Amino acid sequence: MCPPRSLGRMWRIYPRLRDRWRGLLDRPLSDPTVSVWPGPAPRPRARAYVPPTERKRFYQNVSISQGEGGFEINLDHRKLKTPQAKLFTVPSEALAIAVATEWDSQQDTIKFYTMHLTTLCNTSLDNPTQRNKDQLIRAAVKFLDTDTICYRVEEPETLVELQKNEWDPVIEWAEKRYGMEIGSSTSIMGPNIPTQTREVLTSHLSSYNMWALQGIEFVVAQLKSMLLTLGLIDLRLTVEQAVLLSRLEEEYQIQKWGNIEWAHDYELQELRARTAAGTLFVHLCSESSTVKHKLLQE
């Protein structure tokens, strides 16, 4: 087993991880050795844990180490564990660094609701709903039936035009990119999604591993759109663009009628944070990012 590496040193070795996070935003088109969570609580849509809101920080240093099953998070001399008391082990070193950064960035109080990557890892490790890969894929494909950008209004005319101008290019891109037919509808039943489209999307999602699929489902739950999620993960959209498109009607109403500024701003920032974290999680779970030994000697 490799010895722990301090977070500070890891950031010097892995500056591109921070660049990856920024790129997602900016690129154009009880006993802590057992568990710091009281127990699993599945979130309705994202099927992720709902952690306790806050807790006093009980550790000084955060580091990562490589074990037999992957990369582990160390809080001082204690190893982080999941709500089901499993050893918190992630497959990617870059993901371990990102999770360790979440823990290291906490101040006097641990704000669990800001630690989206940790929550996603817990969900992937414990799999509280006990779903296999096929079940995750079927659940993701089913989101097409209620995709936000496929449901259109018939009035007012200005909103109709806004939806057409902003959402149609995303649908057209997805149809061309994946070779499938989607369309849109003003009916409450939504568009009729062809069987072939479901098969194409199923085949595409099959290329992702279980961890990445958990992240995809999380992002879809935030945006209420599989198509926006595909555009985001494929780097066709930035986080800001995807979030704005998912809230198009709400933003239209706000521009027309006004809003409670602090509440709107807080909700918007939270949605961006969750969406960015979920997208980063998908990318970090879809690639091998182990630092070679010789780099650690530099």
mmCIF file of C-alpha atoms in Angstrom:
data_model
loop_
_atom_site.group_PDB
_atom_site.id
_atom_site.type_symbol
_atom_site.label_atom_id
_atom_site.label_comp_id
_atom_site.label_asym_id
_atom_site.label_seq_id
_atom_site.Cartn_x
_atom_site.Cartn_y
_atom_site.Cartn_z
ATOM 1 C CA MET A 1 0.000 0.000 0.000
ATOM 2 C CA CYS A 2 1.374 3.399 -0.926
ATOM 3 C CA PRO A 3 1.922 5.961 1.873
ATOM 4 C CA PRO A 4 -0.490 8.914 2.134
ATOM 5 C CA ARG A 5 0.259 11.962 0.030
ATOM 6 C CA SER A 6 -0.614 15.378 1.376
ATOM 7 C CA LEU A 7 -3.247 17.402 -0.418
ATOM 8 C CA GLY A 8 -0.881 20.335 -0.916
ATOM 9 C CA ARG A 9 1.628 18.159 -2.719
ATOM 10 C CA MET A 10 -1.048 16.538 -4.795
ATOM 11 C CA TRP A 11 -2.272 19.917 -6.011
ATOM 12 C CA ARG A 12 1.258 20.739 -7.157
ATOM 13 C CA ILE A 13 1.337 17.490 -9.092
ATOM 14 C CA TYR A 14 -2.185 17.863 -10.434
ATOM 15 C CA PRO A 15 -2.818 21.519 -11.336
ATOM 16 C CA ARG A 16 -4.820 20.425 -14.374
ATOM 17 C CA LEU A 17 -7.600 19.096 -12.149
ATOM 18 C CA ARG A 18 -8.494 22.633 -11.166
ATOM 19 C CA ASP A 19 -8.269 23.623 -14.826
ATOM 20 C CA ARG A 20 -10.716 20.805 -15.673
ATOM 21 C CA TRP A 21 -13.268 22.217 -13.211
ATOM 22 C CA ARG A 22 -12.879 25.714 -14.658
ATOM 23 C CA GLY A 23 -13.022 24.300 -18.174
ATOM 24 C CA LEU A 24 -16.435 22.812 -17.510
ATOM 25 C CA LEU A 25 -17.608 26.277 -16.575
ATOM 26 C CA ASP A 26 -15.807 28.264 -19.260
ATOM 27 C CA ARG A 27 -15.380 26.047 -22.305
ATOM 28 C CA PRO A 28 -17.441 27.392 -25.196
ATOM 29 C CA LEU A 29 -20.361 25.604 -26.791
ATOM 30 C CA SER A 30 -20.205 9.174 16.360
ATOM 31 C CA ASP A 31 -16.767 7.745 15.179
ATOM 32 C CA PRO A 32 -15.337 9.307 12.083
ATOM 33 C CA THR A 33 -13.266 6.175 11.445
ATOM 34 C CA VAL A 34 -16.542 4.345 10.839
ATOM 35 C CA SER A 35 -18.590 6.969 9.101
ATOM 36 C CA VAL A 36 -19.147 10.718 9.225
ATOM 37 C CA TRP A 37 -22.691 10.215 7.951
ATOM 38 C CA PRO A 38 -25.548 8.989 10.161
ATOM 39 C CA GLY A 39 -26.960 6.648 7.514
ATOM 40 C CA PRO A 40 -28.190 6.369 3.944
ATOM 41 C CA ALA A 41 -31.100 8.499 2.818
ATOM 42 C CA PRO A 42 -31.863 8.216 -0.905
ATOM 43 C CA ARG A 43 -32.733 11.452 -2.708
ATOM 44 C CA PRO A 44 -35.959 11.010 -4.690
ATOM 45 C CA ARG A 45 -34.795 12.013 -8.169
ATOM 46 C CA ALA A 46 -30.996 11.771 -8.018
ATOM 47 C CA ARG A 47 -31.031 8.695 -5.746
ATOM 48 C CA ALA A 48 -28.125 10.092 -3.777
ATOM 49 C CA TYR A 49 -27.613 10.399 -0.053
ATOM 50 C CA VAL A 50 -29.016 13.397 1.743
ATOM 51 C CA PRO A 51 -26.282 14.068 4.295
ATOM 52 C CA PRO A 52 -26.655 15.924 7.592
ATOM 53 C CA THR A 53 -26.488 19.660 7.000
ATOM 54 C CA GLU A 54 -23.500 20.588 9.180
ATOM 55 C CA ARG A 55 -21.058 19.243 11.735
ATOM 56 C CA LYS A 56 -18.091 20.675 13.625
ATOM 57 C CA ARG A 57 -14.826 19.934 11.832
ATOM 58 C CA PHE A 58 -13.037 17.124 13.694
ATOM 59 C CA TYR A 59 -9.821 16.779 11.643
ATOM 60 C CA GLN A 60 -6.808 18.914 10.801
ATOM 61 C CA ASN A 61 -5.225 17.390 7.707
ATOM 62 C CA VAL A 62 -6.572 15.705 4.586
ATOM 63 C CA SER A 63 -4.536 13.379 2.389
ATOM 64 C CA ILE A 64 -5.025 10.543 -0.084
ATOM 65 C CA SER A 65 -3.346 7.163 -0.292
ATOM 66 C CA GLN A 66 -3.500 4.267 -2.727
ATOM 67 C CA GLY A 67 -4.804 0.948 -1.440
ATOM 68 C CA GLU A 68 -5.658 -2.354 -3.053
ATOM 69 C CA GLY A 69 -9.112 -1.210 -4.147
ATOM 70 C CA GLY A 70 -8.222 2.276 -5.349
ATOM 71 C CA PHE A 71 -7.572 5.654 -3.771
ATOM 72 C CA GLU A 72 -8.579 6.409 -0.197
ATOM 73 C CA ILE A 73 -9.241 9.632 1.713
ATOM 74 C CA ASN A 74 -7.488 10.157 5.056
ATOM 75 C CA LEU A 75 -8.750 12.606 7.670
ATOM 76 C CA ASP A 76 -5.682 12.865 9.907
ATOM 77 C CA HIS A 77 -4.896 9.198 10.738
ATOM 78 C CA ARG A 78 -8.434 7.984 10.098
ATOM 79 C CA LYS A 79 -9.796 6.665 6.838
ATOM 80 C CA LEU A 80 -13.053 8.022 5.486
ATOM 81 C CA LYS A 81 -15.917 5.541 5.230
ATOM 82 C CA THR A 82 -19.328 5.551 3.607
ATOM 83 C CA PRO A 83 -22.721 5.691 5.369
ATOM 84 C CA GLN A 84 -22.822 1.891 5.169
ATOM 85 C CA ALA A 85 -19.371 1.718 6.806
ATOM 86 C CA LYS A 86 -17.556 0.701 3.622
ATOM 87 C CA LEU A 87 -14.050 1.996 3.066
ATOM 88 C CA PHE A 88 -14.335 5.154 0.970
ATOM 89 C CA THR A 89 -12.326 4.117 -2.096
ATOM 90 C CA VAL A 90 -12.512 5.740 -5.516
ATOM 91 C CA PRO A 91 -11.128 4.422 -8.831
ATOM 92 C CA SER A 92 -9.463 7.633 -10.002
ATOM 93 C CA GLU A 93 -6.650 9.555 -8.351
ATOM 94 C CA ALA A 94 -7.979 12.801 -9.798
ATOM 95 C CA LEU A 95 -11.379 12.084 -8.257
ATOM 96 C CA ALA A 96 -9.722 11.344 -4.914
ATOM 97 C CA ILE A 97 -7.956 14.712 -5.073
ATOM 98 C CA ALA A 98 -11.223 16.478 -5.872
ATOM 99 C CA VAL A 99 -13.011 14.778 -2.950
ATOM 100 C CA ALA A 100 -10.105 15.509 -0.623
ATOM 101 C CA THR A 101 -10.317 19.147 -1.675
ATOM 102 C CA GLU A 102 -13.985 19.239 -0.639
ATOM 103 C CA TRP A 103 -13.014 18.045 2.842
ATOM 104 C CA ASP A 104 -9.964 20.293 3.086
ATOM 105 C CA SER A 105 -11.935 23.387 2.058
ATOM 106 C CA GLN A 106 -14.360 23.032 4.973
ATOM 107 C CA GLN A 107 -13.796 25.568 7.717
ATOM 108 C CA ASP A 108 -14.763 25.260 11.399
ATOM 109 C CA THR A 109 -18.048 23.674 10.351
ATOM 110 C CA ILE A 110 -18.389 20.899 7.789
ATOM 111 C CA LYS A 111 -21.162 21.876 5.404
ATOM 112 C CA PHE A 112 -22.107 18.508 3.948
ATOM 113 C CA TYR A 113 -24.592 20.025 1.516
ATOM 114 C CA THR A 114 -21.685 21.622 -0.363
ATOM 115 C CA MET A 115 -19.854 18.298 -0.842
ATOM 116 C CA HIS A 116 -21.505 16.972 -3.985
ATOM 117 C CA LEU A 117 -18.587 14.828 -5.140
ATOM 118 C CA THR A 118 -18.408 13.084 -1.764
ATOM 119 C CA THR A 119 -22.147 12.430 -1.896
ATOM 120 C CA LEU A 120 -21.918 10.983 -5.409
ATOM 121 C CA CYS A 121 -19.053 8.706 -4.374
ATOM 122 C CA ASN A 122 -21.050 7.481 -1.371
ATOM 123 C CA THR A 123 -23.985 6.702 -3.642
ATOM 124 C CA SER A 124 -21.744 4.823 -6.081
ATOM 125 C CA LEU A 125 -20.040 2.822 -3.341
ATOM 126 C CA ASP A 126 -23.107 1.914 -1.286
ATOM 127 C CA ASN A 127 -25.620 1.766 -4.154
ATOM 128 C CA PRO A 128 -28.511 2.214 -1.685
ATOM 129 C CA THR A 129 -31.164 1.431 -4.297
ATOM 130 C CA GLN A 130 -29.317 -1.742 -5.350
ATOM 131 C CA ARG A 131 -29.595 -1.092 -9.078
ATOM 132 C CA ASN A 132 -27.390 -2.714 -11.696
ATOM 133 C CA LYS A 133 -26.011 -1.078 -14.827
ATOM 134 C CA ASP A 134 -28.972 -2.004 -17.035
ATOM 135 C CA GLN A 135 -31.404 -0.520 -14.525
ATOM 136 C CA LEU A 136 -29.414 2.717 -14.346
ATOM 137 C CA ILE A 137 -29.409 2.979 -18.128
ATOM 138 C CA ARG A 138 -33.152 2.315 -18.415
ATOM 139 C CA ALA A 139 -33.848 4.965 -15.785
ATOM 140 C CA ALA A 140 -31.687 7.480 -17.662
ATOM 141 C CA VAL A 141 -33.320 6.753 -21.027
ATOM 142 C CA LYS A 142 -36.753 7.198 -19.459
ATOM 143 C CA PHE A 143 -35.882 10.837 -18.743
ATOM 144 C CA LEU A 144 -36.376 11.503 -22.459
ATOM 145 C CA ASP A 145 -40.130 11.159 -21.920
ATOM 146 C CA THR A 146 -40.172 14.243 -19.692
ATOM 147 C CA ASP A 147 -37.244 16.198 -21.112
ATOM 148 C CA THR A 148 -37.685 19.898 -20.368
ATOM 149 C CA ILE A 149 -36.613 21.172 -23.758
ATOM 150 C CA CYS A 150 -39.021 18.868 -25.605
ATOM 151 C CA TYR A 151 -42.097 20.426 -23.965
ATOM 152 C CA ARG A 152 -43.160 23.687 -25.583
ATOM 153 C CA VAL A 153 -45.771 26.314 -24.759
ATOM 154 C CA GLU A 154 -48.304 27.667 -27.247
ATOM 155 C CA GLU A 155 -48.346 31.182 -25.802
ATOM 156 C CA PRO A 156 -47.235 33.876 -25.214
ATOM 157 C CA GLU A 157 -45.641 34.321 -28.594
ATOM 158 C CA THR A 158 -42.441 35.806 -27.183
ATOM 159 C CA LEU A 159 -41.837 32.711 -25.035
ATOM 160 C CA VAL A 160 -42.696 30.413 -27.935
ATOM 161 C CA GLU A 161 -40.066 32.180 -30.028
ATOM 162 C CA LEU A 162 -37.535 32.077 -27.181
ATOM 163 C CA GLN A 163 -37.935 28.330 -26.730
ATOM 164 C CA LYS A 164 -37.596 27.762 -30.461
ATOM 165 C CA ASN A 165 -34.464 29.892 -30.767
ATOM 166 C CA GLU A 166 -32.722 28.499 -27.677
ATOM 167 C CA TRP A 167 -33.863 24.875 -27.464
ATOM 168 C CA ASP A 168 -34.145 23.838 -31.120
ATOM 169 C CA PRO A 169 -30.361 24.095 -31.741
ATOM 170 C CA VAL A 170 -29.732 21.690 -28.850
ATOM 171 C CA ILE A 171 -32.219 19.152 -30.202
ATOM 172 C CA GLU A 172 -30.808 19.500 -33.712
ATOM 173 C CA TRP A 173 -27.285 18.988 -32.378
ATOM 174 C CA ALA A 174 -28.309 15.868 -30.422
ATOM 175 C CA GLU A 175 -30.124 14.387 -33.416
ATOM 176 C CA LYS A 176 -27.090 14.904 -35.634
ATOM 177 C CA ARG A 177 -24.508 13.927 -33.023
ATOM 178 C CA TYR A 178 -26.149 10.655 -32.042
ATOM 179 C CA GLY A 179 -28.066 9.883 -35.225
ATOM 180 C CA MET A 180 -31.486 9.804 -33.600
ATOM 181 C CA GLU A 181 -34.861 11.504 -33.944
ATOM 182 C CA ILE A 182 -36.311 13.455 -31.017
ATOM 183 C CA GLY A 183 -38.429 16.486 -31.907
ATOM 184 C CA SER A 184 -40.643 18.566 -29.615
ATOM 185 C CA SER A 185 -44.334 18.973 -28.822
ATOM 186 C CA THR A 186 -46.827 21.366 -27.256
ATOM 187 C CA SER A 187 -48.902 18.426 -26.059
ATOM 188 C CA ILE A 188 -48.944 17.605 -22.361
ATOM 189 C CA MET A 189 -47.985 14.076 -23.417
ATOM 190 C CA GLY A 190 -44.767 15.356 -24.936
ATOM 191 C CA PRO A 191 -43.141 14.180 -28.182
ATOM 192 C CA ASN A 192 -43.369 10.590 -29.363
ATOM 193 C CA ILE A 193 -39.852 9.220 -28.897
ATOM 194 C CA PRO A 194 -39.104 6.504 -31.501
ATOM 195 C CA THR A 195 -37.943 3.095 -30.333
ATOM 196 C CA GLN A 196 -34.772 3.466 -32.383
ATOM 197 C CA THR A 197 -33.905 6.653 -30.500
ATOM 198 C CA ARG A 198 -34.155 4.804 -27.190
ATOM 199 C CA GLU A 199 -31.944 2.044 -28.561
ATOM 200 C CA VAL A 200 -29.315 4.515 -29.750
ATOM 201 C CA LEU A 201 -29.252 6.292 -26.405
ATOM 202 C CA THR A 202 -29.127 2.973 -24.548
ATOM 203 C CA SER A 203 -26.146 1.914 -26.628
ATOM 204 C CA HIS A 204 -24.382 5.213 -25.964
ATOM 205 C CA LEU A 205 -24.937 5.088 -22.209
ATOM 206 C CA SER A 206 -23.685 1.501 -22.132
ATOM 207 C CA SER A 207 -20.210 2.849 -22.860
ATOM 208 C CA TYR A 208 -20.136 4.466 -19.400
ATOM 209 C CA ASN A 209 -19.292 2.625 -16.197
ATOM 210 C CA MET A 210 -21.547 2.423 -13.123
ATOM 211 C CA TRP A 211 -19.946 5.413 -11.426
ATOM 212 C CA ALA A 212 -20.300 7.665 -14.448
ATOM 213 C CA LEU A 213 -23.928 6.596 -14.880
ATOM 214 C CA GLN A 214 -24.656 7.679 -11.302
ATOM 215 C CA GLY A 215 -23.201 11.070 -12.192
ATOM 216 C CA ILE A 216 -25.220 11.308 -15.403
ATOM 217 C CA GLU A 217 -28.423 10.593 -13.514
ATOM 218 C CA PHE A 218 -27.498 13.248 -10.958
ATOM 219 C CA VAL A 219 -26.953 15.894 -13.643
ATOM 220 C CA VAL A 220 -30.177 14.967 -15.438
ATOM 221 C CA ALA A 221 -32.047 15.371 -12.151
ATOM 222 C CA GLN A 222 -30.631 18.881 -11.775
ATOM 223 C CA LEU A 223 -31.362 20.018 -15.328
ATOM 224 C CA LYS A 224 -34.549 17.950 -15.815
ATOM 225 C CA SER A 225 -33.186 17.184 -19.263
ATOM 226 C CA MET A 226 -31.269 14.275 -20.781
ATOM 227 C CA LEU A 227 -30.500 16.314 -23.905
ATOM 228 C CA LEU A 228 -28.940 19.190 -21.971
ATOM 229 C CA THR A 229 -26.954 16.666 -19.958
ATOM 230 C CA LEU A 230 -25.620 15.059 -23.137
ATOM 231 C CA GLY A 231 -24.644 18.477 -24.465
ATOM 232 C CA LEU A 232 -22.889 19.323 -21.217
ATOM 233 C CA ILE A 233 -20.963 16.064 -20.893
ATOM 234 C CA ASP A 234 -20.024 16.213 -24.576
ATOM 235 C CA LEU A 235 -18.695 19.749 -23.968
ATOM 236 C CA ARG A 236 -21.178 21.211 -26.438
ATOM 237 C CA LEU A 237 -22.580 23.389 -23.632
ATOM 238 C CA THR A 238 -21.018 25.106 -20.646
ATOM 239 C CA VAL A 239 -22.513 24.735 -17.178
ATOM 240 C CA GLU A 240 -23.894 28.272 -17.340
ATOM 241 C CA GLN A 241 -25.516 27.610 -20.707
ATOM 242 C CA ALA A 242 -27.029 24.295 -19.654
ATOM 243 C CA VAL A 243 -28.429 25.726 -16.429
ATOM 244 C CA LEU A 244 -29.877 28.772 -18.178
ATOM 245 C CA LEU A 245 -31.502 26.605 -20.838
ATOM 246 C CA SER A 246 -33.009 24.362 -18.168
ATOM 247 C CA ARG A 247 -34.550 27.431 -16.501
ATOM 248 C CA LEU A 248 -35.585 29.232 -19.655
ATOM 249 C CA GLU A 249 -39.248 29.702 -18.799
ATOM 250 C CA GLU A 250 -38.471 30.676 -15.215
ATOM 251 C CA GLU A 251 -35.901 33.234 -16.339
ATOM 252 C CA TYR A 252 -38.410 34.589 -18.839
ATOM 253 C CA GLN A 253 -40.964 35.103 -16.079
ATOM 254 C CA ILE A 254 -38.354 36.728 -13.840
ATOM 255 C CA GLN A 255 -37.381 39.170 -16.556
ATOM 256 C CA LYS A 256 -41.023 40.037 -17.024
ATOM 257 C CA TRP A 257 -42.267 40.149 -13.426
ATOM 258 C CA GLY A 258 -39.149 40.486 -11.320
ATOM 259 C CA ASN A 259 -37.900 38.219 -8.536
ATOM 260 C CA ILE A 260 -36.707 37.984 -4.958
ATOM 261 C CA GLU A 261 -33.077 38.730 -5.741
ATOM 262 C CA TRP A 262 -31.286 36.864 -2.957
ATOM 263 C CA ALA A 263 -33.441 33.755 -3.315
ATOM 264 C CA HIS A 264 -33.062 33.631 -7.096
ATOM 265 C CA ASP A 265 -29.309 34.165 -6.949
ATOM 266 C CA TYR A 266 -28.815 31.510 -4.271
ATOM 267 C CA GLU A 267 -30.871 28.932 -6.148
ATOM 268 C CA LEU A 268 -29.042 29.681 -9.392
ATOM 269 C CA GLN A 269 -25.596 29.347 -7.818
ATOM 270 C CA GLU A 270 -26.564 26.106 -6.089
ATOM 271 C CA LEU A 271 -27.852 24.637 -9.334
ATOM 272 C CA ARG A 272 -24.667 25.611 -11.117
ATOM 273 C CA ALA A 273 -22.546 24.075 -8.355
ATOM 274 C CA ARG A 274 -24.435 20.777 -8.393
ATOM 275 C CA THR A 275 -24.428 20.609 -12.173
ATOM 276 C CA ALA A 276 -20.695 21.377 -12.404
ATOM 277 C CA ALA A 277 -19.872 18.814 -9.710
ATOM 278 C CA GLY A 278 -21.951 16.123 -11.393
ATOM 279 C CA THR A 279 -20.369 16.795 -14.774
ATOM 280 C CA LEU A 280 -16.865 16.741 -13.321
ATOM 281 C CA PHE A 281 -17.715 13.482 -11.565
ATOM 282 C CA VAL A 282 -18.754 11.882 -14.876
ATOM 283 C CA HIS A 283 -15.511 12.920 -16.560
ATOM 284 C CA LEU A 284 -13.275 11.844 -13.685
ATOM 285 C CA CYS A 285 -15.011 8.459 -13.542
ATOM 286 C CA SER A 286 -14.673 7.950 -17.290
ATOM 287 C CA GLU A 287 -10.916 8.156 -17.575
ATOM 288 C CA SER A 288 -7.803 6.771 -15.973
ATOM 289 C CA SER A 289 -5.872 9.531 -14.244
ATOM 290 C CA THR A 290 -3.311 7.756 -12.063
ATOM 291 C CA VAL A 291 -0.111 9.716 -11.533
ATOM 292 C CA LYS A 292 2.913 7.681 -12.516
ATOM 293 C CA HIS A 293 5.435 6.957 -9.791
ATOM 294 C CA LYS A 294 8.209 8.956 -11.437
ATOM 295 C CA LEU A 295 6.061 12.110 -11.298
ATOM 296 C CA LEU A 296 5.765 11.731 -7.534
ATOM 297 C CA GLN A 297 9.544 11.956 -7.268
ATOM 298 C CA GLU A 298 9.715 15.324 -9.012
#
